[in-house]
XYZ file of C-alpha atoms in Angstrom:
582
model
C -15.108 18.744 -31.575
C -14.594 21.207 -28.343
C -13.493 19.511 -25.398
C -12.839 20.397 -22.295
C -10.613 18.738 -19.243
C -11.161 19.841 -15.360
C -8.477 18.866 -13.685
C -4.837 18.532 -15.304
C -1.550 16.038 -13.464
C -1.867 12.331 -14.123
C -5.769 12.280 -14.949
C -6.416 15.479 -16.956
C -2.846 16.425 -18.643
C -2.234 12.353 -19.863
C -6.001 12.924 -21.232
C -5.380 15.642 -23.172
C -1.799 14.484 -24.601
C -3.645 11.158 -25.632
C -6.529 13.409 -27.480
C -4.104 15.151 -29.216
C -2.368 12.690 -30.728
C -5.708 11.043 -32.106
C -6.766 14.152 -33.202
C -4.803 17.155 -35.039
C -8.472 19.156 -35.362
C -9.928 18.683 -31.798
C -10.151 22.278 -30.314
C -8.735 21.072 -26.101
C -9.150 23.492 -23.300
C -7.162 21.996 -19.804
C -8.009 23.925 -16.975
C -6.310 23.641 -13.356
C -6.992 25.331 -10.305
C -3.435 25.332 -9.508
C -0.605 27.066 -10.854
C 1.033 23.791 -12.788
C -1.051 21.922 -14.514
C 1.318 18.372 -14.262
C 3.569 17.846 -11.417
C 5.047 14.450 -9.646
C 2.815 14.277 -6.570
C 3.931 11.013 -5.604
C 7.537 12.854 -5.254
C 6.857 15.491 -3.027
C 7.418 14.107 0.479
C 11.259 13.515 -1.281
C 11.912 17.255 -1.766
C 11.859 17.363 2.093
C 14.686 15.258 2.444
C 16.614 17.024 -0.070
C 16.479 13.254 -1.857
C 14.961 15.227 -4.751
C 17.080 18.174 -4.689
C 15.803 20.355 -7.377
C 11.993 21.348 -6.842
C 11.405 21.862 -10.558
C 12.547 18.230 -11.611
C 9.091 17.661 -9.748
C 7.652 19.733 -12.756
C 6.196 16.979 -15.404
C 5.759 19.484 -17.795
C 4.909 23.413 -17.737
C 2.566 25.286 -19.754
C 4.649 26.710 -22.443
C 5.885 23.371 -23.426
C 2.642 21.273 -23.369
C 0.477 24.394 -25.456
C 3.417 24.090 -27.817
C 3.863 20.514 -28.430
C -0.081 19.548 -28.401
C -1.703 22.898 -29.322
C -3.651 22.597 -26.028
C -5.684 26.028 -24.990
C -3.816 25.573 -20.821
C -5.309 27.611 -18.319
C -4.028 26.862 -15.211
C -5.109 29.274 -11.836
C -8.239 28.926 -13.062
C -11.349 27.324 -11.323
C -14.544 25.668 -12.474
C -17.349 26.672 -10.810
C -20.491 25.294 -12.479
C -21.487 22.948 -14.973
C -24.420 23.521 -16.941
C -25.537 20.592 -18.731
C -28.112 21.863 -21.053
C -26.274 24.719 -22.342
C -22.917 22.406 -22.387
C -21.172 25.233 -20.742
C -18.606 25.721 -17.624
C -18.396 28.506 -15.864
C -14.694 29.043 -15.189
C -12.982 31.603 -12.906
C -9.160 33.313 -13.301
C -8.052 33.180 -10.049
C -5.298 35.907 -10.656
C -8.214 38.677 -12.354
C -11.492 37.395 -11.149
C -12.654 37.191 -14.782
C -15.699 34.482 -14.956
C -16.738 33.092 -18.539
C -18.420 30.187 -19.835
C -16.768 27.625 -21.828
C -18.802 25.656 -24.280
C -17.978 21.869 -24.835
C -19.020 19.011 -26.838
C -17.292 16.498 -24.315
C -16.132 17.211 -20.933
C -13.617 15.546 -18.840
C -14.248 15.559 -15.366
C -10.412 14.941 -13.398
C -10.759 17.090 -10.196
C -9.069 14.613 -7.871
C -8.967 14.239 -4.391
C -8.769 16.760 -0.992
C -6.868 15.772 2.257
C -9.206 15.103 4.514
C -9.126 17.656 7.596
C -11.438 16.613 10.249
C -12.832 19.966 12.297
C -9.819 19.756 15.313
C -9.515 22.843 17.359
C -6.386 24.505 16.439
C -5.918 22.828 13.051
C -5.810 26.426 11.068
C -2.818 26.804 13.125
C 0.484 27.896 10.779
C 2.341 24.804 12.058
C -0.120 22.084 10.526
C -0.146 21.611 6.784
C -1.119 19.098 4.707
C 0.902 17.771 1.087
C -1.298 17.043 -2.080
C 0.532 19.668 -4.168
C 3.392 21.720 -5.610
C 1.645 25.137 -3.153
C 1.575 22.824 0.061
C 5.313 21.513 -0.466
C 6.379 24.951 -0.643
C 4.540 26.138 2.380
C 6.458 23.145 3.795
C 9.875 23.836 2.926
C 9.398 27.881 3.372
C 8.363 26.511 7.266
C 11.701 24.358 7.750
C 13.451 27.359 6.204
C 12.392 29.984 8.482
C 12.147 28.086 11.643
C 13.768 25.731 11.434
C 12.088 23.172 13.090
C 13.768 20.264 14.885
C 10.594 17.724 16.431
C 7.799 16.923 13.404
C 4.063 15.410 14.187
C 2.677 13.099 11.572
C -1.235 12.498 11.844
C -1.590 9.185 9.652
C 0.025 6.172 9.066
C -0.620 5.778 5.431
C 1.744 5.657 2.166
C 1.850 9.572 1.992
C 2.172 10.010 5.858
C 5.211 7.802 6.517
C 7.042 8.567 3.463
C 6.753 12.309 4.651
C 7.798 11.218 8.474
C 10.631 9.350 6.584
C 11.736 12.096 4.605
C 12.093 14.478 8.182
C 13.504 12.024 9.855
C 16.487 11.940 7.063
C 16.186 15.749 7.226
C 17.295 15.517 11.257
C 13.664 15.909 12.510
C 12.926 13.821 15.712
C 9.568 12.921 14.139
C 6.276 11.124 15.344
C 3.580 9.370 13.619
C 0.005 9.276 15.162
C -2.015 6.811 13.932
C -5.988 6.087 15.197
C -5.673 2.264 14.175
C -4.253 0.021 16.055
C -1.961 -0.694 12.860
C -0.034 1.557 10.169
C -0.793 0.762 6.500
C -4.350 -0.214 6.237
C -3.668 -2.158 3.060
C -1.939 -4.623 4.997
C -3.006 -7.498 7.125
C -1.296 -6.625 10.966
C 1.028 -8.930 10.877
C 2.867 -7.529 7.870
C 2.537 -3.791 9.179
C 4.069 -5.067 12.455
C 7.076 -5.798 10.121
C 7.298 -2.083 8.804
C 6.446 -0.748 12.640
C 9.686 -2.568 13.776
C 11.427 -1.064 10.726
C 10.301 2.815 11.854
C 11.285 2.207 15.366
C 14.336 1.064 14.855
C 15.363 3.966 12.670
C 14.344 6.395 15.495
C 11.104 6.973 14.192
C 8.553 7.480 17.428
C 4.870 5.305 16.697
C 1.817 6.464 18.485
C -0.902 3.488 17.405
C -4.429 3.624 18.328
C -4.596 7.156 19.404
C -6.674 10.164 17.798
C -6.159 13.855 17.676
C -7.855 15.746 20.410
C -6.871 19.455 19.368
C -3.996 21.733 18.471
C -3.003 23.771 21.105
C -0.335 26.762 19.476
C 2.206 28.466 21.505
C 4.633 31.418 20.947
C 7.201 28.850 20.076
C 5.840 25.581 19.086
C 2.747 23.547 19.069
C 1.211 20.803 20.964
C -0.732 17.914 20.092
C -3.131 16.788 22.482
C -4.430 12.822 22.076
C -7.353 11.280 23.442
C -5.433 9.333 25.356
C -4.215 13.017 27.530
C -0.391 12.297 25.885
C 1.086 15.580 24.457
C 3.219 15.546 22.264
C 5.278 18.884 21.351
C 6.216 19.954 17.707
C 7.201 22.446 15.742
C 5.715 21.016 12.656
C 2.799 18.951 11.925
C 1.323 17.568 8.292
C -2.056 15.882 8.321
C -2.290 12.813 6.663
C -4.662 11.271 7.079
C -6.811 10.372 4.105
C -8.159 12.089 0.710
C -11.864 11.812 -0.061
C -12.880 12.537 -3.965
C -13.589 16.284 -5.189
C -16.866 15.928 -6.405
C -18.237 19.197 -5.794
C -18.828 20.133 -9.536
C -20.315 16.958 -10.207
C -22.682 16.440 -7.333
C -24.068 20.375 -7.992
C -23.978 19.625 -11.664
C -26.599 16.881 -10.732
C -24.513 14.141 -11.952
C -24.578 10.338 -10.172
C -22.500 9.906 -7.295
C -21.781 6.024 -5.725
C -22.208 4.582 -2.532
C -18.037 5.708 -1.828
C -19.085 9.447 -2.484
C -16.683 8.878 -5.539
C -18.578 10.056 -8.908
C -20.359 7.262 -10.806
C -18.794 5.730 -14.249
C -19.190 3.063 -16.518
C -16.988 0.623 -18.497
C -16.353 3.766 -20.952
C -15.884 6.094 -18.152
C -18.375 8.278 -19.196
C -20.691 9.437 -16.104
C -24.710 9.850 -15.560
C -24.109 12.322 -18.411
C -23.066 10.748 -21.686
C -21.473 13.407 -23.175
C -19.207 14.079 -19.353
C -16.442 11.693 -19.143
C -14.366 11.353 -15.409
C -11.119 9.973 -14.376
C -8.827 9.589 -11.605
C -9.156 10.000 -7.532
C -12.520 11.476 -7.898
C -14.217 8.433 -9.400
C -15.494 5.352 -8.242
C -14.415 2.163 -9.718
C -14.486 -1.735 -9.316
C -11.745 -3.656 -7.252
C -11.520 -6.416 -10.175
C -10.875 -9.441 -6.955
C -14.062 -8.320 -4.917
C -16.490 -7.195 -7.545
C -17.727 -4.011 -5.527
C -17.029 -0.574 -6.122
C -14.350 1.038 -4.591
C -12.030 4.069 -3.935
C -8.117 3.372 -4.833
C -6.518 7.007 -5.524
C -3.464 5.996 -7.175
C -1.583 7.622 -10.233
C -1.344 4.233 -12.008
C -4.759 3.786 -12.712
C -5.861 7.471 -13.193
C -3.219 7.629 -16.082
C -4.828 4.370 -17.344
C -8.168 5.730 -17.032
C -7.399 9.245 -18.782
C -6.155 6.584 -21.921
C -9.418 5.237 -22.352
C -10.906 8.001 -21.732
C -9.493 10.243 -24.029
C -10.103 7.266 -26.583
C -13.913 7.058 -25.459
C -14.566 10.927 -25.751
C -13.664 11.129 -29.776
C -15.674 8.425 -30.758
C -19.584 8.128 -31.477
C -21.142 5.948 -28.990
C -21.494 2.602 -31.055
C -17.899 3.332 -31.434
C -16.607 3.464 -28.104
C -15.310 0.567 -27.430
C -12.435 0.561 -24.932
C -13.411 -0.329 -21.515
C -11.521 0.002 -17.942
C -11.922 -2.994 -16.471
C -11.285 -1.985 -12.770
C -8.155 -1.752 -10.197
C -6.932 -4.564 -7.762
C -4.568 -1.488 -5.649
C -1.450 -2.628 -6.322
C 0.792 -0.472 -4.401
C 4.164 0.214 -3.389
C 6.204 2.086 -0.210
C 9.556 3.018 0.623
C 10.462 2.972 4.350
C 13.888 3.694 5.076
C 15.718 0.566 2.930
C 12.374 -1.587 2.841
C 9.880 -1.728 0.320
C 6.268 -2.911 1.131
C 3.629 -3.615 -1.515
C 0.925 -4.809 -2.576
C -1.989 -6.072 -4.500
C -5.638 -7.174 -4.623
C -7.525 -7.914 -0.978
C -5.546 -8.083 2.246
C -7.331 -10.917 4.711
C -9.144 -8.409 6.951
C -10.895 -7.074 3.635
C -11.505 -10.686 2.497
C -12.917 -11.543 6.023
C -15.390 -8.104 5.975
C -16.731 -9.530 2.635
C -17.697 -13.280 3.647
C -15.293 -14.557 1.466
C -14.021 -18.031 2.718
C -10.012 -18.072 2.308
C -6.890 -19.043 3.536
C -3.667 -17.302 4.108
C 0.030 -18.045 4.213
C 3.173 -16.689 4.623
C 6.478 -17.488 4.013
C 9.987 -16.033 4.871
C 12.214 -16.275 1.799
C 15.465 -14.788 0.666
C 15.404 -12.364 -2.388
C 18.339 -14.297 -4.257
C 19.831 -17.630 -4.364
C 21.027 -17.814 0.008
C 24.431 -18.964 -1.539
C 25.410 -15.894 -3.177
C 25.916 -13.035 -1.140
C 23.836 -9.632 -0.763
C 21.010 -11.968 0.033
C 18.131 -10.216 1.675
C 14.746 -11.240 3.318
C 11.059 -11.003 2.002
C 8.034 -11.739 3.967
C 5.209 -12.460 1.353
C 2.071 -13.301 2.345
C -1.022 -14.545 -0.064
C -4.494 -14.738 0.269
C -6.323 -17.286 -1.870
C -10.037 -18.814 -1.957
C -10.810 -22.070 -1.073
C -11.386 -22.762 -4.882
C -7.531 -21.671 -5.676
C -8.286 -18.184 -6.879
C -5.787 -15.547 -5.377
C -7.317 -12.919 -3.456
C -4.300 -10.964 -3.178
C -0.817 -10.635 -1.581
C 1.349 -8.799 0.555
C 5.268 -8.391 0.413
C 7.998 -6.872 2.480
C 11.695 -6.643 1.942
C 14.781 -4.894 1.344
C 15.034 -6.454 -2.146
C 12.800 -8.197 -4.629
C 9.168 -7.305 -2.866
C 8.597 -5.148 -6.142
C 8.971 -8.080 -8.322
C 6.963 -10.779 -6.344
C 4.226 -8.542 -6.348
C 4.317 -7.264 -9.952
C 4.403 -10.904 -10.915
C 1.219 -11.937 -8.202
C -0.482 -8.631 -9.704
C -0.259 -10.260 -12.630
C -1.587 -13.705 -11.921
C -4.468 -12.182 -10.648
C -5.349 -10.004 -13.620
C -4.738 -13.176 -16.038
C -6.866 -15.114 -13.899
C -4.385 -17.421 -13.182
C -4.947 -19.045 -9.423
C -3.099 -20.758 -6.636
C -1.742 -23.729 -8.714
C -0.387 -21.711 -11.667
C 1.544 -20.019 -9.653
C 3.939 -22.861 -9.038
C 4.078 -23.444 -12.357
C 5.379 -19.720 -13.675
C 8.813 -19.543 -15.286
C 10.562 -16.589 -13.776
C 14.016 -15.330 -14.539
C 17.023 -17.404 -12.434
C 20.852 -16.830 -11.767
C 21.555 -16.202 -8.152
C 22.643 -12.446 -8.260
C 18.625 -11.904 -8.869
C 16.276 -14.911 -7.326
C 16.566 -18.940 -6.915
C 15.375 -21.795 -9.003
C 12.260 -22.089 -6.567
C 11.608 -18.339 -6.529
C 9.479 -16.981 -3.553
C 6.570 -16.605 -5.999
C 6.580 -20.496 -6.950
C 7.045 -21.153 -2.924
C 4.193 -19.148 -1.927
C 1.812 -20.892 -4.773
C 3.276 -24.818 -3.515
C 2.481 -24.051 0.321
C -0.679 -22.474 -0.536
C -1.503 -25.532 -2.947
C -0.748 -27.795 -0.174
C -3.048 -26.468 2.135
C -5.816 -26.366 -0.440
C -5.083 -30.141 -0.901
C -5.004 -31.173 2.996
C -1.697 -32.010 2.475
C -0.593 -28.828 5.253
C -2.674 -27.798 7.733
C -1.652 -24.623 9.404
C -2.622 -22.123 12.164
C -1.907 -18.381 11.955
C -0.731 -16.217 14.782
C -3.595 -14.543 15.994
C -5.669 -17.791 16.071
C -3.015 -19.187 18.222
C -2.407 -16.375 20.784
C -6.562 -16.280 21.014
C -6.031 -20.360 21.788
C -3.275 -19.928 24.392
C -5.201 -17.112 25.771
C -8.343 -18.772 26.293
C -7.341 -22.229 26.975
C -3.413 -22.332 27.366
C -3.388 -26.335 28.412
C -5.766 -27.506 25.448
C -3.006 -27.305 22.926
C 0.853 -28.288 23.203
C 2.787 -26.703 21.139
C 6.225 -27.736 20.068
C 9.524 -26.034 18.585
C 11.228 -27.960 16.280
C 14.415 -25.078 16.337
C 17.680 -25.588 17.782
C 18.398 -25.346 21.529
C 20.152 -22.143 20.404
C 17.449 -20.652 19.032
C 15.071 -21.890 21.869
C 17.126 -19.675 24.495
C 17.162 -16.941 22.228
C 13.030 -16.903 22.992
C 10.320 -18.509 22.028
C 6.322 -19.085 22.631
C 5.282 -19.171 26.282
C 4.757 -22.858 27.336
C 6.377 -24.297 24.109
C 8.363 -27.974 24.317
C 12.092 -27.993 21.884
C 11.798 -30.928 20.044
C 15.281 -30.214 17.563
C 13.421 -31.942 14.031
C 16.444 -33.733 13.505
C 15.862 -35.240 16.570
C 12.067 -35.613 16.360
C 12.044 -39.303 15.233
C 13.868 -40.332 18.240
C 11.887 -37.803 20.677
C 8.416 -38.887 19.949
C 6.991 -40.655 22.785
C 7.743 -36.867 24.519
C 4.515 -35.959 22.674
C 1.284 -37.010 23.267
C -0.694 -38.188 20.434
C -4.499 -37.740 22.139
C -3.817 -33.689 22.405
C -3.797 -31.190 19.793
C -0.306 -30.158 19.061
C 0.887 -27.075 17.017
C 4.583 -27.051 15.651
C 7.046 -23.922 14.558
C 9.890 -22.830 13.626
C 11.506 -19.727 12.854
C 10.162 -18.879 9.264
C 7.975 -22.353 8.794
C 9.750 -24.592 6.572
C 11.087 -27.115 9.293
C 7.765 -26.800 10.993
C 6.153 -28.184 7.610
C 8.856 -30.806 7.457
C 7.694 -31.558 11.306
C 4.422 -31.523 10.628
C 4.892 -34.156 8.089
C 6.473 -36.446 10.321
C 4.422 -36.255 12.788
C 1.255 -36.843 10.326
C 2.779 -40.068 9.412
C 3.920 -41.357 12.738
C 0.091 -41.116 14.148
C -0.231 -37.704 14.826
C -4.095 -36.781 13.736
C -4.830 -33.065 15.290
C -1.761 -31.564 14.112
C -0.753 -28.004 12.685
C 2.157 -25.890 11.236
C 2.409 -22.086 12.210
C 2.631 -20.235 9.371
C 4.868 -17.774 8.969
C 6.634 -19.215 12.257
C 8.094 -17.954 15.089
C 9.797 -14.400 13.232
C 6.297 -14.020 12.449
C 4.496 -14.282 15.762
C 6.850 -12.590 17.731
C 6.571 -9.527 15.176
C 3.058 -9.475 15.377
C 2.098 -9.872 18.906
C 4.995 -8.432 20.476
C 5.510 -10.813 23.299
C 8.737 -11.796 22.226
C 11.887 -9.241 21.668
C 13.672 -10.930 18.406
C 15.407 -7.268 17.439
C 16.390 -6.387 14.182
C 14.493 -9.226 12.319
C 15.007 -8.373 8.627
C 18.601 -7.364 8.953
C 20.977 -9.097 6.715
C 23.616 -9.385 9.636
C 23.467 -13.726 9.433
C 23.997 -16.332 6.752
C 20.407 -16.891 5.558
C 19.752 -20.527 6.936
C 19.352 -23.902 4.853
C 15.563 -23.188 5.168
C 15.224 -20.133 3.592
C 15.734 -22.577 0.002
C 18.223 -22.973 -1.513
C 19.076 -24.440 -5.241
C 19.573 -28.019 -5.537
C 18.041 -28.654 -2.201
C 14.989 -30.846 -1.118
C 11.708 -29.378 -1.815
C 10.955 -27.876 1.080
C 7.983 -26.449 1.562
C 6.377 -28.424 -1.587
């Protein structure tokens, strides 16, 4: 059988290693428009900072080696330009002698990936804006900081590629800025939980321009300037655009093959396309988000080396045969800023909200070890669940441990396992590396409490919308020391210490609708409870708390609020304490 991969990296190149080691007799031609044919794209903004010192370790593998070890006709500079489907040919181009010829297939494999996105901005073909999807673009990068040395970087786009590269110049000694047209950074994540990584950024030195768009480039002798809508400019000497990837499918779409409703190129369970005998993986596809049901884009390496698996498996058998399926993506991602990781998986609540799916959300401050054993750090996790107990999704930010809360939540979710089974998951204890309630088992008991009545909360932005609109219809109540009180706190609110609430009660009024907080929600719960049973009806807990409010509507100044420079409080769980939050 002839087959032939467009496309090599994480889609095309794991492909044709996985065909070769079913079969020793398929004849497998990779071709790659670019000059490597499998490189570590998702470690290219590290080069920058030096982080990654050595640009070849970014090499998977090279040519020599991979036609060696799999027996794999490579030609990489060398383009597709047509497919034709009733000849079962491709027309393919050498880029270095201008050669064309026609390849004949039996199967083709369809991995051309995904372009930056470059919207038409007057003076974007200037030499001082690039863009980074590959090896060629890194080194037009670093030749730039070489020659000019540039000392103030632009970054258009807030997303996992764009901050990791404003990251990376910032440790390189670049006073850098990110533009972003949202009003938030990290789309994948509700605004609260960006707000966390925006604080982060700032205080690092990293300048954030939200809810702004690119007017034009204007390039100078010396330097460039980027003009916003808003009339700010902002001088650099470098920019990268980062501001999105849409599918390459180019070949596809002229080849007459189905396209979906993304634009990405239309597959089914085998991942064959419109064309039985045409297989496609990777950024250029479309595929299902396994919470939501509807077809999606998610371009991330994970699943395109998944997909290229089954793939590979699909394409050498008959079609009764084929068997193994992909059974869709829930986007579980991951991001370095600075020293905090933020990830996540399945729907955020905006995307939950945009597809009429009633939910609930919580969020809890936790520590990523045992509070009692030092090294301690914070994680904000936040989880979205249906009001039948089925997890939507979840967010998680930290220093330490956010990888593993999610991984685990990831994997709830694919399992089918909902809201109650996550307080019922046995996960590795000793206090160097979690607690005997870990923040996974405290996220599914507050969430399972909620479900049951048992803890009715309010989130931030419905309460700043309520004391916005009608500031005197609600009370609302910290149950924090006085210490923390002065520190700051929500406009209007009454301290009420909850060791002291007992005695303090006849300072609330029962008739009015009273919201209680604290400073990560756990003593607000325990309020809330109290003041349920002492007569209290219209009562509700803040999730999240205070740390989380002030993060996310900025009305407070609480600096530095996932440093480890404190003892993590008696709240934040430890082992062999009361419940808590359950």
């Amino acid at each position: 059988m002839k087959i032939v991969i467009i496309g090599g990296v994480a889609g095309g190149a794991t492909a044709a290693a996985r065909l070769r080691r079913i079969s020793e007799t398929a004849d497998i031609v990779l071709v790659e428009r670019g000059p490597y044919i499998s490189f570590a794209n998702c470690g290219l903004p590290y080069h920058i900072s030096g982080v990654i010192a050595e640009r070849d370790k970014l090499l998977v593998t090279r040519e020599p080696m991979f036609e060696a070890r799999y027996r794999i006709d490579v030609r990489s500079s060398t383009e597709a330009l047509a497919i034709d489907r009733a000849a079962r040919t491709v027309r393919l181009r050498n880029l270095q002698t201008g050669v064309e010829t026609d390849e004949p297939y039996d199967r083709l494999l369809l991995s051309p990936g995904a372009e930056p996105v470059r919207p038409r901005i007057a003076g974007a073909d200037s030499r001082r804006v690039f863009t980074l999807r590959n090896i060629p673009d890194l080194d037009r990068i670093m030749s730039a900081l070489g020659k000019a040395r540039p000392r103030r970087a632009v970054v258009i786009g807030g997303g996992y590629v764009g901050l990791e590269v404003a990251e990376n110049f910032h440790e390189r000694g670049l006073l850098t800025t990110v533009v972003e047209g949202a009003p938030q950074i990290l789309a994948p994540f509700d605004e609260e939980m960006a707000a966390i990584v925006q604080a982060h950024l700032r205080e690092h030195g990293v300048e954030l321009t939200l809810n702004d768009k690119i007017e034009r480039f204007e390039d100078r002798p010396d330097d460039i300037v980027v003009v916003l809508a808003s009339g700010r400019r902002i001088e650099a000497d470098i920019v990268v655009m980062s501001i999105g990837v849409k599918p390459e499918t180019t070949l596809a779409r002229e080849a007459g093959l189905e396209l979906g409703a993304t634009g990405g190129i239309k597959v089914d369970e085998r991942l064959a396309t419109s064309d039985s005998d045409i297989f496609a993986v990777g950024d250029a596809i479309e595929v299902v988000n396994r919470v939501s049901g509807r077809q999606t884009l998610i371009p991330l390496a994970g699943p395109a080396n998944r997909q290229a698996r089954i793939a590979a498996d699909n394409m050498l058998a008959s079609g009764a045969d084929a068997r193994a399926s992909y059974g869709g993506t829930m986007g579980t991602a991951i991001l370095k800023v600075f020293d905090l990781a933020a990830a996540c998986t399945g729907l955020n609540e905006r995307q939950a909200a945009a597809l009429e799916i009633p939910h609930k959300a919580v969020i809890i401050h936790a520590a990523s070890h045992a509070s009692y054993y030092p090294g301690g750090k914070p994680i904000a996790l936040k989880l979205v669940f249906a009001l039948d107990g089925r997890i939507l999704g979840a967010q998680a930010i930290g220093a330490d441990g956010a990888d593993k809360r999610i991984d685990v939540i990831a994997t709830a979710i694919g399992a089918g396992l909902g809201v109650d089974d996550l307080t019922e998951l046995e996960l590795a204890y000793a206090p160097p590396f979690g607690s005997a309630k870990d923040p996974v088992n405290v996220v599914g008991y507050v969430a399972g409490n909620v479900l049951l009545g048992f803890h009715e909360v309010i989130d931030w932005r419905e309460l700043r919308d309520l004391l916005k609109a009608a500031p005197s219809s609600v009370q609302i109540v910290d149950v924090r020391t006085p210490t923390e009180f002065s520190a700051g706190t929500i406009p209007g609110a009454l301290n009420v210490e909850v060791d002291r609430l007992r005695e303090r009660l006849g300072e609330i009024d029962p008739g009015r609708p009273l919201v209680v907080f604290c400073q990560v929600g756990l003593r607000g719960y325990l309020a809330y409870r109290i003041l349920k049973q002492s007569g209290f009806t219209d009562v509700r807990n803040l999730t999240g708390g205070f740390k989380t409010y002030s993060l996310a509507t900025g009305e407070q100044s609480t600096p530095n609020l996932l440093a480890d420079k404190t003892k993590l409080r008696m709240e934040e769980g430890r082992e062999g304490e009361p419940a808590g939050h359950i």
